[in-house]
Coordinates of N, CA and C in Angstrom, one line a residue:
M155 N -16.4 28.8 -12.0 CA -16.1 28.3 -10.7 C -15.2 29.3 -10.0
N156 N -15.6 29.7 -8.8 CA -14.8 30.6 -8.0 C -13.8 29.8 -7.2
I157 N -12.5 30.2 -7.3 CA -11.5 29.5 -6.6 C -11.4 30.1 -5.2
V158 N -11.5 29.2 -4.2 CA -11.5 29.7 -2.8 C -10.2 29.1 -2.1
R159 N -9.4 29.9 -1.6 CA -8.2 29.5 -0.9 C -8.6 29.0 0.5
Q160 N -8.2 27.8 0.9 CA -8.6 27.3 2.2 C -7.5 27.6 3.2
D161 N -7.6 28.9 3.8 CA -6.6 29.3 4.8 C -7.1 28.7 6.2
A162 N -6.4 29.1 7.2 CA -6.7 28.5 8.6 C -8.1 28.7 9.0
A163 N -8.6 29.9 8.7 CA -10.0 30.3 9.1 C -11.0 29.4 8.3
S164 N -10.8 29.2 7.0 CA -11.7 28.4 6.2 C -11.6 27.0 6.6
Q165 N -10.4 26.5 7.0 CA -10.3 25.1 7.4 C -11.1 24.9 8.7
Q166 N -11.1 25.9 9.6 CA -11.9 25.8 10.8 C -13.3 25.8 10.5
D167 N -13.7 26.6 9.5 CA -15.1 26.6 9.0 C -15.5 25.3 8.4
A168 N -14.6 24.7 7.6 CA -14.9 23.4 7.0 C -15.1 22.3 8.1
A169 N -14.3 22.4 9.1 CA -14.4 21.4 10.2 C -15.8 21.5 10.8
S170 N -16.3 22.7 10.9 CA -17.6 22.9 11.5 C -18.8 22.4 10.6
R171 N -18.4 22.1 9.4 CA -19.5 21.7 8.5 C -19.5 20.2 8.3
H172 N -19.1 19.4 9.3 CA -19.1 18.0 9.2 C -20.5 17.5 9.3
D173 N -20.7 16.3 8.8 CA -22.1 15.7 8.8 C -22.3 14.8 10.0
A174 N -23.2 13.9 10.0 CA -23.6 13.2 11.1 C -22.5 12.3 11.7
G175 N -21.5 12.0 10.8 CA -20.3 11.2 11.3 C -19.4 11.9 12.2
G176 N -19.3 13.3 12.0 CA -18.5 14.3 12.7 C -17.7 13.8 13.9
R177 N -18.1 14.3 15.0 CA -17.3 14.1 16.2 C -17.2 12.6 16.7
N178 N -18.1 11.8 16.2 CA -18.1 10.4 16.6 C -17.3 9.6 15.6
G179 N -16.6 10.2 14.7 CA -15.8 9.5 13.7 C -16.4 9.6 12.4
A180 N -15.6 9.4 11.3 CA -16.0 9.5 10.0 C -16.8 8.3 9.5
N181 N -17.8 8.6 8.6 CA -18.5 7.5 7.9 C -17.5 6.8 6.9
R182 N -17.6 5.5 6.7 CA -16.7 4.8 5.9 C -17.2 4.7 4.5
R183 N -17.5 5.9 3.8 CA -18.0 5.9 2.5 C -16.8 5.9 1.5
N184 N -15.7 6.3 1.9 CA -14.5 6.2 1.1 C -14.1 4.7 1.0
Q185 N -13.8 4.3 -0.3 CA -13.5 2.8 -0.5 C -12.2 2.4 0.2
L186 N -11.3 3.3 0.3 CA -10.0 2.9 1.0 C -10.3 2.7 2.5
L187 N -11.1 3.5 3.1 CA -11.5 3.3 4.5 C -12.3 2.1 4.6
Q188 N -13.2 1.8 3.7 CA -14.0 0.6 3.7 C -13.2 -0.7 3.7
S189 N -12.0 -0.6 3.0 CA -11.2 -1.8 2.8 C -10.4 -2.2 4.0
L190 N -10.3 -1.3 5.0 CA -9.4 -1.5 6.2 C -10.1 -2.5 7.1
L191 N -9.3 -3.4 7.7 CA -9.8 -4.2 8.8 C -10.1 -3.4 10.0
P192 N -11.0 -3.9 10.9 CA -11.4 -3.1 12.0 C -10.2 -2.5 12.9
G193 N -9.2 -3.3 13.1 CA -8.1 -2.9 13.9 C -7.3 -1.7 13.2
D194 N -7.2 -1.8 11.9 CA -6.5 -0.7 11.2 C -7.3 0.6 11.2
F195 N -8.6 0.4 10.9 CA -9.5 1.6 10.9 C -9.6 2.3 12.3
A196 N -9.5 1.4 13.3 CA -9.5 2.0 14.7 C -8.4 2.9 15.0
L197 N -7.3 2.8 14.2 CA -6.1 3.7 14.4 C -6.4 5.1 13.9
L198 N -7.3 5.2 12.9 CA -7.7 6.4 12.3 C -9.0 7.0 12.8
A199 N -9.9 6.2 13.2 CA -11.3 6.7 13.5 C -11.4 7.8 14.5
P200 N -10.6 7.8 15.6 CA -10.8 8.8 16.6 C -10.4 10.2 16.1
H201 N -9.6 10.3 15.0 CA -9.1 11.5 14.5 C -9.7 12.0 13.2
L202 N -10.5 11.1 12.6 CA -11.2 11.5 11.3 C -12.4 12.4 11.6
R203 N -12.6 13.3 10.7 CA -13.8 14.2 10.8 C -14.4 14.3 9.4
D204 N -15.7 14.1 9.3 CA -16.4 14.3 8.0 C -16.6 15.8 7.8
I205 N -16.2 16.3 6.6 CA -16.3 17.7 6.3 C -17.0 17.9 4.9
S206 N -17.6 19.0 4.7 CA -18.1 19.4 3.4 C -17.1 20.2 2.6
L207 N -17.0 19.9 1.3 CA -16.1 20.7 0.5 C -16.8 21.3 -0.6
R208 N -16.5 22.6 -0.9 CA -17.2 23.3 -2.0 C -16.3 23.4 -3.3
Q209 N -17.0 23.3 -4.4 CA -16.3 23.4 -5.7 C -15.5 24.7 -5.7
G210 N -14.3 24.5 -6.2 CA -13.4 25.7 -6.2 C -12.5 25.9 -5.0
E211 N -12.7 25.1 -4.0 CA -12.0 25.3 -2.7 C -10.6 24.7 -2.9
I212 N -9.6 25.5 -2.6 CA -8.2 25.1 -2.7 C -7.8 24.5 -1.4
L213 N -7.4 23.2 -1.4 CA -7.0 22.5 -0.2 C -5.6 22.7 0.1
I214 N -4.8 22.6 -0.9 CA -3.3 22.7 -0.8 C -2.7 23.5 -2.0
E215 N -1.7 24.3 -1.8 CA -1.0 25.0 -2.8 C 0.4 24.4 -3.0
P216 N 1.0 24.5 -4.2 CA 2.4 23.9 -4.3 C 3.3 24.6 -3.3
G217 N 4.1 23.8 -2.6 CA 5.0 24.3 -1.6 C 4.5 24.3 -0.2
D218 N 3.1 24.2 -0.1 CA 2.5 24.1 1.2 C 2.9 22.9 2.0
P219 N 3.1 22.9 3.3 CA 3.2 21.7 4.1 C 1.9 20.9 4.0
V220 N 1.9 19.6 3.9 CA 0.7 18.8 3.8 C 0.3 18.6 5.3
E221 N -0.7 19.4 5.7 CA -1.1 19.4 7.1 C -2.3 18.4 7.4
H222 N -3.0 18.1 6.3 CA -4.2 17.2 6.5 C -4.2 16.1 5.3
V223 N -4.8 15.0 5.6 CA -5.0 13.9 4.7 C -6.5 13.8 4.4
Y224 N -6.9 13.7 3.2 CA -8.3 13.7 2.8 C -8.7 12.4 2.2
F225 N -9.8 11.8 2.6 CA -10.4 10.7 2.0 C -11.8 11.1 1.4
P226 N -11.9 11.3 0.1 CA -13.1 11.8 -0.5 C -14.2 10.7 -0.3
H227 N -15.4 11.2 -0.1 CA -16.6 10.4 -0.1 C -17.4 10.7 -1.4
T228 N -18.0 11.8 -1.4 CA -18.8 12.2 -2.6 C -18.1 13.3 -3.4
A229 N -17.1 14.0 -2.8 CA -16.4 15.1 -3.4 C -15.4 14.5 -4.5
V230 N -15.1 15.2 -5.5 CA -14.1 14.9 -6.5 C -13.0 15.9 -6.4
I231 N -11.8 15.5 -6.3 CA -10.7 16.4 -6.1 C -9.6 16.2 -7.2
V232 N -9.0 17.3 -7.7 CA -8.0 17.2 -8.7 C -6.7 17.8 -8.3
L233 N -5.6 17.3 -8.9 CA -4.3 17.9 -8.8 C -4.1 18.7 -10.1
L234 N -3.6 19.9 -9.9 CA -3.3 20.8 -11.0 C -1.8 21.2 -11.0
A235 N -1.2 21.2 -12.2 CA 0.1 21.8 -12.4 C -0.2 23.3 -12.8
V236 N 0.4 24.2 -12.1 CA 0.1 25.6 -12.3 C 1.4 26.3 -12.8
M237 N 1.3 27.0 -13.9 CA 2.4 27.8 -14.5 C 2.5 29.2 -13.9
R238 N 3.6 29.8 -14.1 CA 3.8 31.2 -13.6 C 2.8 32.2 -14.1
D239 N 2.4 32.0 -15.3 CA 1.4 32.9 -15.9 C 0.0 32.7 -15.5
G240 N -0.2 31.7 -14.6 CA -1.6 31.4 -14.2 C -2.2 30.2 -14.9
R241 N -1.7 29.8 -16.0 CA -2.3 28.7 -16.7 C -2.1 27.4 -15.9
M242 N -3.0 26.5 -16.1 CA -3.0 25.3 -15.3 C -3.5 24.1 -16.1
V243 N -3.2 22.9 -15.7 CA -3.7 21.7 -16.4 C -3.9 20.6 -15.3
E244 N -4.9 19.9 -15.4 CA -5.2 18.8 -14.5 C -4.2 17.6 -14.7
T245 N -3.7 17.1 -13.7 CA -2.7 16.0 -13.8 C -3.3 14.7 -13.2
A246 N -4.2 14.8 -12.3 CA -4.8 13.6 -11.7 C -6.1 14.0 -11.0
T247 N -7.0 13.0 -11.0 CA -8.4 13.2 -10.4 C -8.5 12.1 -9.4
I248 N -9.0 12.5 -8.2 CA -9.1 11.5 -7.1 C -10.5 11.6 -6.5
G249 N -11.1 10.4 -6.4 CA -12.5 10.4 -5.8 C -12.6 9.4 -4.7
R250 N -13.7 8.7 -4.5 CA -14.0 7.9 -3.3 C -13.1 6.7 -3.2
S251 N -12.3 6.3 -4.2 CA -11.4 5.2 -4.1 C -10.0 5.5 -3.6
G252 N -9.8 6.8 -3.4 CA -8.4 7.2 -3.2 C -8.2 8.1 -1.9
V253 N -7.0 8.7 -1.9 CA -6.7 9.5 -0.7 C -5.8 10.7 -1.2
I254 N -6.0 11.8 -0.6 CA -5.2 13.0 -0.9 C -4.2 13.3 0.2
G255 N -2.9 13.4 -0.1 CA -2.0 13.7 0.9 C -1.5 12.5 1.7
G256 N -1.7 11.3 1.2 CA -1.3 10.1 1.9 C 0.2 10.0 2.1
I257 N 1.0 10.7 1.2 CA 2.4 10.6 1.4 C 2.9 11.2 2.7
A258 N 2.0 12.1 3.3 CA 2.4 12.7 4.5 C 2.5 11.7 5.7
G259 N 2.0 10.5 5.4 CA 2.1 9.5 6.4 C 3.6 9.0 6.6
F260 N 4.4 9.4 5.7 CA 5.8 8.9 5.7 C 6.8 10.0 6.0
G261 N 6.3 11.2 6.5 CA 7.2 12.3 6.8 C 6.5 13.6 6.6
Q262 N 7.2 14.7 6.9 CA 6.7 16.0 6.7 C 7.0 16.5 5.3
W263 N 6.0 16.3 4.4 CA 6.2 16.6 3.0 C 5.5 18.0 2.7
R264 N 6.0 18.6 1.6 CA 5.4 19.7 1.0 C 4.7 19.3 -0.3
A265 N 3.6 20.0 -0.7 CA 2.8 19.7 -1.8 C 3.6 20.0 -3.1
F266 N 3.4 19.2 -4.2 CA 4.0 19.5 -5.5 C 3.0 20.0 -6.5
A267 N 1.7 20.1 -6.1 CA 0.7 20.5 -7.0 C -0.4 21.3 -6.2
R268 N -1.2 22.0 -7.0 CA -2.4 22.6 -6.4 C -3.5 21.6 -6.3
V269 N -4.1 21.5 -5.1 CA -5.2 20.5 -4.9 C -6.4 21.3 -4.7
I270 N -7.4 21.0 -5.6 CA -8.6 21.8 -5.6 C -9.9 20.9 -5.7
V271 N -11.0 21.4 -5.2 CA -12.2 20.6 -5.2 C -12.9 20.8 -6.6
Q272 N -13.0 19.8 -7.3 CA -13.6 19.9 -8.6 C -15.2 19.8 -8.5
M273 N -15.6 18.9 -7.7 CA -17.1 18.7 -7.5 C -17.4 18.7 -6.0
S274 N -18.3 19.6 -5.6 CA -18.7 19.7 -4.2 C -19.1 18.3 -3.6
G275 N -18.9 18.1 -2.4 CA -19.3 16.9 -1.7 C -18.6 16.8 -0.4
T276 N -18.6 15.6 0.1 CA -18.0 15.3 1.5 C -16.7 14.5 1.4
A277 N -16.0 14.6 2.5 CA -14.7 13.9 2.6 C -14.4 13.7 4.1
A278 N -13.6 12.7 4.4 CA -13.1 12.6 5.8 C -11.7 13.2 5.8
R279 N -11.4 13.9 6.9 CA -10.1 14.5 7.0 C -9.4 14.2 8.3
I280 N -8.1 14.0 8.3 CA -7.4 13.6 9.5 C -6.1 14.5 9.5
P281 N -5.6 15.0 10.6 CA -4.4 15.7 10.7 C -3.2 14.8 10.2
S282 N -2.3 15.3 9.5 CA -1.1 14.5 9.0 C -0.4 13.9 10.1
S283 N -0.2 14.6 11.3 CA 0.5 14.0 12.4 C -0.1 12.8 12.9
R284 N -1.5 12.8 13.0 CA -2.2 11.6 13.5 C -2.1 10.5 12.5
F285 N -2.1 10.8 11.2 CA -2.0 9.8 10.1 C -0.7 9.1 10.2
R286 N 0.4 9.9 10.4 CA 1.7 9.3 10.5 C 1.8 8.3 11.7
G287 N 1.1 8.7 12.8 CA 1.1 7.8 13.9 C 0.4 6.5 13.6
A288 N -0.7 6.5 12.8 CA -1.4 5.3 12.4 C -0.5 4.5 11.5
I289 N 0.2 5.1 10.5 CA 1.0 4.4 9.6 C 2.1 3.7 10.3
R290 N 2.7 4.3 11.3 CA 3.8 3.6 12.1 C 3.3 2.3 12.8
H291 N 2.0 2.2 13.0 CA 1.5 1.0 13.7 C 0.8 0.0 12.8
S292 N 0.8 0.2 11.5 CA 0.0 -0.7 10.7 C 0.7 -0.9 9.3
D293 N 1.3 -2.1 9.1 CA 1.9 -2.4 7.9 C 0.8 -2.5 6.8
R294 N -0.3 -2.9 7.1 CA -1.4 -3.1 6.1 C -1.8 -1.7 5.6
L295 N -2.0 -0.7 6.5 CA -2.4 0.6 6.1 C -1.3 1.2 5.3
T296 N 0.0 1.0 5.6 CA 1.1 1.4 4.8 C 1.0 0.9 3.4
A297 N 0.7 -0.4 3.3 CA 0.7 -1.0 1.9 C -0.4 -0.4 1.1
V298 N -1.6 -0.1 1.7 CA -2.7 0.4 1.0 C -2.4 1.9 0.5
V299 N -1.8 2.7 1.4 CA -1.5 4.0 1.0 C -0.5 4.1 -0.1
L300 N 0.5 3.2 0.0 CA 1.5 3.1 -1.1 C 0.9 2.7 -2.4
R301 N -0.1 1.8 -2.4 CA -0.7 1.5 -3.6 C -1.5 2.7 -4.2
C302 N -2.1 3.4 -3.3 CA -2.8 4.6 -3.8 C -1.9 5.7 -4.4
A303 N -0.7 5.8 -3.7 CA 0.3 6.8 -4.2 C 0.8 6.3 -5.6
Q304 N 1.0 5.0 -5.8 CA 1.4 4.5 -7.0 C 0.4 4.7 -8.1
S305 N -0.9 4.6 -7.7 CA -2.0 4.8 -8.7 C -2.0 6.3 -9.1
I306 N -1.7 7.2 -8.2 CA -1.7 8.6 -8.6 C -0.5 8.9 -9.6
V307 N 0.6 8.3 -9.3 CA 1.8 8.4 -10.2 C 1.4 7.9 -11.6
V308 N 0.8 6.7 -11.7 CA 0.4 6.2 -12.9 C -0.6 7.1 -13.7
Q309 N -1.5 7.7 -12.9 CA -2.5 8.6 -13.5 C -1.8 9.8 -14.1
I310 N -0.8 10.4 -13.3 CA -0.1 11.6 -13.8 C 0.7 11.2 -15.1
Q311 N 1.3 10.1 -15.1 CA 2.1 9.6 -16.3 C 1.1 9.5 -17.5
Q312 N 0.0 8.8 -17.3 CA -0.9 8.6 -18.4 C -1.5 9.9 -18.8
T313 N -1.8 10.8 -17.9 CA -2.4 12.1 -18.3 C -1.4 12.9 -19.1
A314 N -0.1 12.8 -18.8 CA 0.9 13.5 -19.5 C 0.9 13.0 -21.0
A315 N 0.9 11.7 -21.1 CA 0.9 11.1 -22.5 C -0.4 11.5 -23.2
C316 N -1.5 11.5 -22.5 CA -2.8 11.8 -23.1 C -2.8 13.3 -23.6
N317 N -2.3 14.2 -22.7 CA -2.3 15.6 -23.1 C -1.5 15.9 -24.4
A318 N -0.4 15.0 -24.5 CA 0.5 15.2 -25.7 C 0.0 14.6 -27.0
L319 N -0.7 13.5 -26.8 CA -0.9 12.6 -28.0 C -2.4 12.6 -28.5
H320 N -3.3 13.0 -27.6 CA -4.7 12.8 -28.0 C -5.5 14.1 -28.2
S321 N -6.5 14.1 -28.9 CA -7.3 15.3 -29.2 C -8.0 15.8 -28.0
A322 N -8.4 17.1 -28.1 CA -9.1 17.7 -27.0 C -10.4 17.0 -26.7
E323 N -11.1 16.5 -27.8 CA -12.4 15.8 -27.6 C -12.2 14.5 -27.0
Q324 N -11.2 13.7 -27.3 CA -10.9 12.5 -26.7 C -10.6 12.6 -25.2
R325 N -9.8 13.7 -24.9 CA -9.4 13.9 -23.5 C -10.6 14.4 -22.7
L326 N -11.5 15.2 -23.3 CA -12.7 15.6 -22.6 C -13.6 14.4 -22.3
C327 N -13.7 13.4 -23.2 CA -14.5 12.2 -23.0 C -13.9 11.4 -21.8
R328 N -12.5 11.3 -21.9 CA -11.8 10.5 -20.8 C -12.1 11.2 -19.4
W329 N -12.0 12.5 -19.4 CA -12.2 13.3 -18.2 C -13.6 13.1 -17.7
L330 N -14.6 13.2 -18.5 CA -16.0 13.1 -18.1 C -16.3 11.7 -17.6
L331 N -15.7 10.7 -18.2 CA -15.9 9.3 -17.7 C -15.3 9.1 -16.3
L332 N -14.1 9.5 -16.1 CA -13.5 9.4 -14.8 C -14.2 10.1 -13.7
T333 N -14.7 11.4 -14.1 CA -15.4 12.2 -13.1 C -16.8 11.5 -12.8
Q334 N -17.4 10.9 -13.8 CA -18.7 10.2 -13.5 C -18.4 9.0 -12.6
D335 N -17.3 8.3 -12.9 CA -17.0 7.1 -12.0 C -16.8 7.5 -10.6
Y336 N -16.1 8.6 -10.3 CA -15.8 9.0 -9.0 C -17.0 9.7 -8.3
A337 N -17.8 10.4 -9.0 CA -19.0 11.1 -8.5 C -20.2 10.3 -8.4
D338 N -20.3 9.3 -9.3 CA -21.5 8.4 -9.4 C -22.7 9.2 -9.7
T339 N -22.6 10.1 -10.7 CA -23.8 10.8 -11.1 C -23.6 11.1 -12.6
N340 N -24.8 11.2 -13.3 CA -24.7 11.5 -14.8 C -24.6 13.0 -15.0
V341 N -24.8 13.8 -14.0 CA -24.8 15.3 -14.2 C -23.6 15.9 -13.5
I342 N -22.8 16.6 -14.3 CA -21.5 17.1 -13.8 C -21.6 18.6 -13.9
P343 N -21.6 19.4 -12.7 CA -21.7 20.8 -12.8 C -20.4 21.5 -13.0
L344 N -20.1 21.8 -14.3 CA -18.9 22.3 -14.7 C -19.0 23.2 -15.9
T345 N -18.5 24.4 -15.9 CA -18.5 25.3 -17.0 C -17.5 24.9 -18.1
Q346 N -17.7 25.4 -19.3 CA -16.8 25.2 -20.4 C -15.4 25.9 -20.1
E347 N -15.5 27.0 -19.4 CA -14.3 27.7 -19.1 C -13.4 26.9 -18.1
L348 N -14.0 26.3 -17.1 CA -13.3 25.4 -16.2 C -12.8 24.2 -16.9
L349 N -13.6 23.6 -17.8 CA -13.1 22.5 -18.6 C -11.9 22.8 -19.4
G350 N -11.9 24.0 -20.0 CA -10.7 24.4 -20.7 C -9.5 24.5 -19.9
Q351 N -9.7 25.1 -18.6 CA -8.5 25.2 -17.7 C -8.0 23.8 -17.3
M352 N -8.9 22.9 -17.0 CA -8.5 21.6 -16.6 C -7.7 20.8 -17.6
L353 N -8.2 21.0 -18.9 CA -7.6 20.2 -20.0 C -6.4 21.0 -20.7
G354 N -6.2 22.3 -20.2 CA -5.2 23.1 -20.8 C -5.4 23.5 -22.2
V355 N -6.6 23.7 -22.6 CA -6.9 24.2 -24.0 C -7.8 25.4 -23.9
R356 N -8.0 26.1 -25.1 CA -8.8 27.3 -25.1 C -10.3 26.9 -25.0
R357 N -11.0 27.9 -24.5 CA -12.5 27.7 -24.3 C -13.1 27.4 -25.7
T358 N -12.7 28.0 -26.7 CA -13.3 27.8 -28.0 C -13.1 26.3 -28.5
T359 N -12.0 25.7 -28.1 CA -11.7 24.3 -28.4 C -12.7 23.4 -27.6
I360 N -12.9 23.8 -26.4 CA -13.9 23.0 -25.6 C -15.3 23.2 -26.1
T361 N -15.7 24.4 -26.5 CA -17.0 24.7 -27.0 C -17.3 23.8 -28.2
A362 N -16.3 23.7 -29.1 CA -16.5 22.9 -30.3 C -16.6 21.4 -30.0
A363 N -15.8 20.9 -29.0 CA -15.9 19.5 -28.7 C -17.2 19.2 -28.0
V364 N -17.7 20.1 -27.1 CA -18.9 19.9 -26.4 C -20.1 19.9 -27.4
S365 N -20.0 20.8 -28.4 CA -21.0 20.9 -29.4 C -21.1 19.7 -30.2
R366 N -20.0 19.1 -30.6 CA -20.0 17.9 -31.4 C -20.6 16.7 -30.6
L367 N -20.2 16.6 -29.4 CA -20.8 15.5 -28.5 C -22.2 15.7 -28.3
Q368 N -22.7 16.9 -28.1 CA -24.1 17.2 -27.9 C -24.9 16.9 -29.2
S369 N -24.4 17.2 -30.3 CA -25.1 17.0 -31.6 C -25.2 15.5 -31.8
S370 N -24.2 14.7 -31.3 CA -24.3 13.3 -31.5 C -25.1 12.6 -30.5
G371 N -25.7 13.3 -29.5 CA -26.5 12.7 -28.5 C -25.8 12.0 -27.4
V372 N -24.5 12.3 -27.3 CA -23.7 11.7 -26.2 C -23.8 12.4 -24.9
I373 N -23.9 13.7 -24.9 CA -24.0 14.5 -23.7 C -25.1 15.6 -24.0
R374 N -25.5 16.2 -22.9 CA -26.4 17.4 -23.0 C -25.8 18.5 -22.1
Y375 N -25.7 19.7 -22.6 CA -25.0 20.8 -21.9 C -26.0 22.0 -21.9
N376 N -26.1 22.6 -20.7 CA -26.9 23.8 -20.6 C -26.0 25.0 -20.2
R377 N -26.5 26.2 -20.4 CA -25.7 27.4 -20.3 C -25.3 27.7 -18.8
R378 N -26.0 27.0 -17.9 CA -25.7 27.2 -16.5 C -24.5 26.4 -16.0
G379 N -23.9 25.7 -17.0 CA -22.7 25.0 -16.6 C -22.9 23.6 -16.1
R380 N -23.8 22.9 -16.7 CA -24.1 21.5 -16.3 C -24.0 20.6 -17.5
I381 N -23.2 19.5 -17.4 CA -23.1 18.5 -18.4 C -23.7 17.3 -18.0
E382 N -24.7 16.8 -18.8 CA -25.3 15.5 -18.5 C -24.9 14.4 -19.4
I383 N -24.4 13.3 -18.9 CA -24.0 12.2 -19.8 C -25.2 11.4 -20.2
V384 N -25.5 11.4 -21.4 CA -26.7 10.8 -21.9 C -26.5 9.4 -22.4
D385 N -25.4 9.2 -23.1 CA -25.0 7.9 -23.7 C -23.6 7.5 -23.3
R386 N -23.5 6.8 -22.2 CA -22.1 6.5 -21.7 C -21.3 5.6 -22.6
I387 N -22.0 4.6 -23.2 CA -21.3 3.7 -24.1 C -20.7 4.5 -25.3
A388 N -21.5 5.4 -25.8 CA -20.9 6.2 -26.9 C -19.8 7.1 -26.4
L389 N -19.9 7.6 -25.2 CA -18.8 8.4 -24.6 C -17.5 7.6 -24.5
E390 N -17.7 6.3 -24.1 CA -16.5 5.4 -24.0 C -15.9 5.2 -25.3
H391 N -16.7 5.0 -26.4 CA -16.1 4.8 -27.7 C -15.4 6.1 -28.2
A392 N -15.9 7.3 -27.8 CA -15.3 8.5 -28.2 C -14.0 8.9 -27.5
A393 N -13.8 8.3 -26.3 CA -12.7 8.6 -25.5 C -11.4 7.9 -26.0
C394 N -10.3 8.3 -25.6 CA -9.0 7.7 -26.0 C -8.8 6.5 -25.1
E395 N -7.8 5.7 -25.4 CA -7.5 4.5 -24.7 C -7.1 4.7 -23.2
C396 N -6.7 6.0 -22.9 CA -6.3 6.3 -21.5 C -7.3 6.0 -20.5
Y397 N -8.6 6.2 -20.8 CA -9.7 5.9 -19.9 C -9.6 4.4 -19.5
E398 N -9.5 3.5 -20.4 CA -9.5 2.1 -20.1 C -8.3 1.7 -19.3
V399 N -7.1 2.4 -19.6 CA -5.9 2.1 -18.9 C -6.1 2.5 -17.4
L400 N -6.6 3.7 -17.2 CA -6.8 4.2 -15.8 C -7.9 3.4 -15.1
R401 N -8.9 3.0 -15.8 CA -10.0 2.2 -15.1 C -9.5 0.9 -14.7
S402 N -8.7 0.2 -15.6 CA -8.1 -1.1 -15.3 C -7.2 -1.0 -14.1
R403 N -6.4 0.1 -14.0 CA -5.5 0.2 -12.9 C -6.3 0.4 -11.6
D404 N -7.4 1.1 -11.7 CA -8.2 1.3 -10.5 C -8.8 0.0 -10.0
S405 N -9.2 -0.8 -11.0 CA -9.8 -2.1 -10.7 C -8.8 -3.0 -10.0
E406 N -7.5 -2.9 -10.5 CA -6.5 -3.8 -9.8 C -6.3 -3.4 -8.4
R407 N -6.5 -2.1 -8.1 CA -6.4 -1.7 -6.7 C -7.8 -1.7 -6.0
S408 N -8.4 -2.9 -5.9 CA -9.7 -3.0 -5.4 C -9.7 -2.9 -3.9
P409 N -10.9 -2.6 -3.3 CA -10.9 -2.5 -1.8 C -10.5 -3.8 -1.1
H410 N -10.6 -4.9 -1.8 CA -10.2 -6.2 -1.1 C -8.7 -6.3 -1.0
D411 N -8.0 -5.5 -1.8 CA -6.5 -5.7 -1.8 C -6.0 -5.4 -0.3
A412 N -6.6 -4.5 0.4 CA -6.1 -4.2 1.7 C -6.3 -5.3 2.6
R413 N -7.3 -6.1 2.5 CA -7.6 -7.2 3.4 C -6.6 -8.4 3.1
R414 N -6.0 -8.4 1.9 CA -5.0 -9.4 1.6 C -3.6 -8.9 1.9
A415 N -3.4 -7.6 2.3 CA -2.1 -7.1 2.5 C -1.4 -7.7 3.7

């Protein structure tokens, strides 16, 4: 995967790649946006733009001001902790049920992690300043965003425990399951090298884990960097408990929560 820094020029290019929702407002394919009542969504709609995101595109670097808020549709986005020597590890994965940069609704924040596109797809984007304005006028939107922020914190905590206590194969299975949930596809375009980076392990370790899962008929991997999930039930059995913990937390934060807020 080629990592692409999204500077001002590339952000302008991304804005020009919006789909049919574009200038007339974003499509509500993100579950958080779907959950909003019409009055709350109307605060965001005039400023939302549907954009296309490419795998490897860096949306935010650590220390950057959070200038945009992203609501993934089909794209899958990850938070990475990056070391001085360039090594990195995934700390959270966000898909169509979440939001990236939502904390910017409560002030001018700087990013604490690298935010990168894991799987190409679409998302809705809104300037942080416009998002802050909407937050100020909607207690319901505030509650939804805070729940999403809490969910990310829980995921970061669970991932930290997972990285320390579970095997690379268990973590790989957990990661594949979460990615499939967010992307809604059995085929995940990802090389073993990138998987190793995401999980913070050597490529040889990933190669061995992928080989075992493929031999067991759980997944199918080809040399072009595509993993196909063949037997999801077996994959769930092979994963650590962290997947169920994270899935249950996601279920608790259902789209209907916003309507009860």
